[in-house]
Tab-separated table of C-alpha atoms in Angstrom:
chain	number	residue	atom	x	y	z
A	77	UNK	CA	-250.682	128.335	123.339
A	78	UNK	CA	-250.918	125.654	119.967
A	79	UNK	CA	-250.244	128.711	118.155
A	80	UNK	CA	-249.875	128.072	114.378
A	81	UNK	CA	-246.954	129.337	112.628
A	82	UNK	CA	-248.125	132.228	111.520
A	83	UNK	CA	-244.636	134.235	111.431
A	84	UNK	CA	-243.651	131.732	108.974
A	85	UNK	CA	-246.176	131.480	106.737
A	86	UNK	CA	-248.202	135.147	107.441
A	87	UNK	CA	-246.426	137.251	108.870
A	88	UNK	CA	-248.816	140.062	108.500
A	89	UNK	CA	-251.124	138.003	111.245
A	90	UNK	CA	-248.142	136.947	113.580
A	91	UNK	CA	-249.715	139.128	115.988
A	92	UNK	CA	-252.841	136.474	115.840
A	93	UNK	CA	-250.778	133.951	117.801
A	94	UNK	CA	-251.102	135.842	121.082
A	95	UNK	CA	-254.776	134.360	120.882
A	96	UNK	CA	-255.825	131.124	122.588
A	97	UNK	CA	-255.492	128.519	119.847
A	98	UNK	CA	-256.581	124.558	120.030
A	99	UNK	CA	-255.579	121.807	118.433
A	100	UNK	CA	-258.075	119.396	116.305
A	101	UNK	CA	-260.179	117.285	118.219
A	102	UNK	CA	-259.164	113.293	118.888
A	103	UNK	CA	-262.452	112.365	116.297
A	104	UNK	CA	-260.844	114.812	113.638
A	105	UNK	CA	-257.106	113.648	113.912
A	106	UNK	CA	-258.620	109.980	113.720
A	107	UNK	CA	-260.298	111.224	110.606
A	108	UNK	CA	-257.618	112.149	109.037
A	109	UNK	CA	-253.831	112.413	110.776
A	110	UNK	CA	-253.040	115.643	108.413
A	111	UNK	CA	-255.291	117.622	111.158
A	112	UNK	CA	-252.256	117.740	112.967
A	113	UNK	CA	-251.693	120.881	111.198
A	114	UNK	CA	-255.158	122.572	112.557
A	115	UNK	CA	-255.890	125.442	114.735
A	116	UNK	CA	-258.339	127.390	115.248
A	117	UNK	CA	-259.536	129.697	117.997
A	118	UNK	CA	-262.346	131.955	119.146
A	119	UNK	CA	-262.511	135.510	119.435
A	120	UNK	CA	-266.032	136.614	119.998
A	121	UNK	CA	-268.069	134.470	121.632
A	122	UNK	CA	-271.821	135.396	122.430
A	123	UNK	CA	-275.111	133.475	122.728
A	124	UNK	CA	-276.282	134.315	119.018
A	125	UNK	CA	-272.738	133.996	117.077
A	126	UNK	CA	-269.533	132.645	117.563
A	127	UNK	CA	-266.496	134.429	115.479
A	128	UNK	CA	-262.871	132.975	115.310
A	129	UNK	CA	-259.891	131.886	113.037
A	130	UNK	CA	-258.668	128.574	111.310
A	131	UNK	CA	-255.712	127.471	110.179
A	132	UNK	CA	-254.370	124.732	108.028
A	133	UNK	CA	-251.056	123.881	107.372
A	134	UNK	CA	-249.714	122.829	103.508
A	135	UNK	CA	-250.926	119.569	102.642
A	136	UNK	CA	-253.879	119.033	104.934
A	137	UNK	CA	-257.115	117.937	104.089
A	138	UNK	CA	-260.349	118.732	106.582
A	139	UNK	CA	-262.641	115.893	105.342
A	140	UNK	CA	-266.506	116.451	104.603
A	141	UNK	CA	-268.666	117.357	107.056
A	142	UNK	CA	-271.632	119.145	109.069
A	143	UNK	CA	-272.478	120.824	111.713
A	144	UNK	CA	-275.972	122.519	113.113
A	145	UNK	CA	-274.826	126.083	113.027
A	146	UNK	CA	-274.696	127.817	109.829
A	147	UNK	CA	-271.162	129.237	109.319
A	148	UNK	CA	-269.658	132.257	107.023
A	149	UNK	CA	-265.919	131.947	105.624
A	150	UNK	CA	-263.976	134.577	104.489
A	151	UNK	CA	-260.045	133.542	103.252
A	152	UNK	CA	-258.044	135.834	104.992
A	153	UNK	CA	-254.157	134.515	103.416
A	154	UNK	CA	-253.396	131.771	101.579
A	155	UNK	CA	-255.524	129.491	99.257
A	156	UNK	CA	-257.197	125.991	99.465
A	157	UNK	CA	-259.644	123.619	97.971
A	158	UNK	CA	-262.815	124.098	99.108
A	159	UNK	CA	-264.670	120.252	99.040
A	160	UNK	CA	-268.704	120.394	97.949
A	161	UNK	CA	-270.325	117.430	99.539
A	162	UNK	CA	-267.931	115.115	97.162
A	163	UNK	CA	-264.342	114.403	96.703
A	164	UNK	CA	-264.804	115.229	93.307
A	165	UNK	CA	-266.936	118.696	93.502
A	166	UNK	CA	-263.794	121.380	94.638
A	167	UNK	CA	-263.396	124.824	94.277
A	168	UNK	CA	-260.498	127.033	94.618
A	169	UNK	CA	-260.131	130.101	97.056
A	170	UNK	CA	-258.328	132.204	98.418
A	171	UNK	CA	-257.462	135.547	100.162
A	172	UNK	CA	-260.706	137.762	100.224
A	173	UNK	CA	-263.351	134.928	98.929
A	174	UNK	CA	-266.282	134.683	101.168
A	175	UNK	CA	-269.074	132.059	101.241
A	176	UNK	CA	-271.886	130.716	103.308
A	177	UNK	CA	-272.911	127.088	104.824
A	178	UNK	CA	-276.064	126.149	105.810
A	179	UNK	CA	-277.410	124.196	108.998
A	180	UNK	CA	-276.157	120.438	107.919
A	181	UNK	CA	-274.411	121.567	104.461
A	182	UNK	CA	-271.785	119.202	103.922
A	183	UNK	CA	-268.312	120.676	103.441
A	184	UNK	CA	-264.564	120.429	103.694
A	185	UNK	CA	-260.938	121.986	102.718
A	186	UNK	CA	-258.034	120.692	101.691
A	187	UNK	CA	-254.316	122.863	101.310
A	188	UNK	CA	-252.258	121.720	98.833
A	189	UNK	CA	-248.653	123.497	98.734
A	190	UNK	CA	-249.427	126.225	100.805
A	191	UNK	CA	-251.368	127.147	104.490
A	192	UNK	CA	-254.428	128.901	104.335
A	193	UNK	CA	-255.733	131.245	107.265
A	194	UNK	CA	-259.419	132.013	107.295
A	195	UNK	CA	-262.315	133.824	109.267
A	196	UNK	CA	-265.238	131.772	110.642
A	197	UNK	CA	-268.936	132.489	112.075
A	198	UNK	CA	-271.265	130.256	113.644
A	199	UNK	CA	-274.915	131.099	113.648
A	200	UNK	CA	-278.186	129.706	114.581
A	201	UNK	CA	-278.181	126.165	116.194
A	202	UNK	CA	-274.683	126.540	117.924
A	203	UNK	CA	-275.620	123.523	120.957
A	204	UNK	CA	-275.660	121.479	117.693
A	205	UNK	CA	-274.032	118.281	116.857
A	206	UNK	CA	-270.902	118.212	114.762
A	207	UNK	CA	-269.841	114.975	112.609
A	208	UNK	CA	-268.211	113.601	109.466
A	209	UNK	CA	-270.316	112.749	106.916
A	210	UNK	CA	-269.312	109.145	106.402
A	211	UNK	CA	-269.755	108.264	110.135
A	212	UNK	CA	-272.862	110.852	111.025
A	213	UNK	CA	-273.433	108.683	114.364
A	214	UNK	CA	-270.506	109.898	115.626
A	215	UNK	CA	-271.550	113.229	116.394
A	216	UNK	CA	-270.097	115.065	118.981
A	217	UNK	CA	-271.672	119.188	120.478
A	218	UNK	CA	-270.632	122.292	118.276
A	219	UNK	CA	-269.789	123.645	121.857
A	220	UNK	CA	-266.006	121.928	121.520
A	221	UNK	CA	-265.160	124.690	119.216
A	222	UNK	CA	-265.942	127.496	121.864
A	223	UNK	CA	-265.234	126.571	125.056
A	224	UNK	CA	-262.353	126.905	127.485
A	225	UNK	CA	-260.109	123.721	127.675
């Protein structure tokens, strides 16, 4: 199931590994090998918006990038860095912070000691293209993060 370990870190949620969980992509663990950590699954998925989980292990950094859909986060446990477009623009959050990403907004997160568990949404453009901002021709469809495997 690529379950994360969510009795050890959350217990509260452990009941959230029964869910269908994947692992990061092959483009995102050649980004950056801490992916490893990753999963995320979906839970609703219908034409208009797309709701699911992510979670990052301690010491795991998501580097900057975009996507066509706009996308909501709420931190449900945990903490984490959230990146701004720059490695030097961060801002902390954690359980209960919510905030909003527009079509092509660059982003990112990065753990430190801990894991962090958090909400998503996609919106709008969800056939989109996906990439990291410091290789934007390798874009690959938003659809990876919904579909079956």
């Amino acid at each position: 199931k690529n379950a994360p370990p969510l009795s050890d870190t959350f217990m509260e949620f452990a009941s959230l590994t029964n869910l269908e969980w994947k692992n990061s992509t092959t483009l995102q663990l050649e980004k950056d090998p801490s992916l490893a950590s990753k999963r995320f699954c979906t839970v609703l998925d219908l034409e208009e918006v797309k709701m699911g989980f992510l979670y990052l292990g301690a010491q795991t950094k998501y580097p900057e990038h975009a996507h066509a859909p706009e996308e909501i986060y709420q931190v449900v446990a945990g903490n984490c860095l959230r990146l701004l477009g720059s490695e030097d623009k961060k801002q902390l959050v954690q359980s209960g912070d919510v905030w909003f990403h527009e079509s092509e907004e660059v982003h990112g997160l990065q753990t430190e000691d801990s894991a962090v568990l958090i909400a998503w949404a996609w919106t709008g453009q969800l056939q989109g293209s996906y990439y990291f901002c410091d290789t934007p021709d390798g874009k690959i469809d938003c659809s990876y993060a919904y579909e079956k495997e």
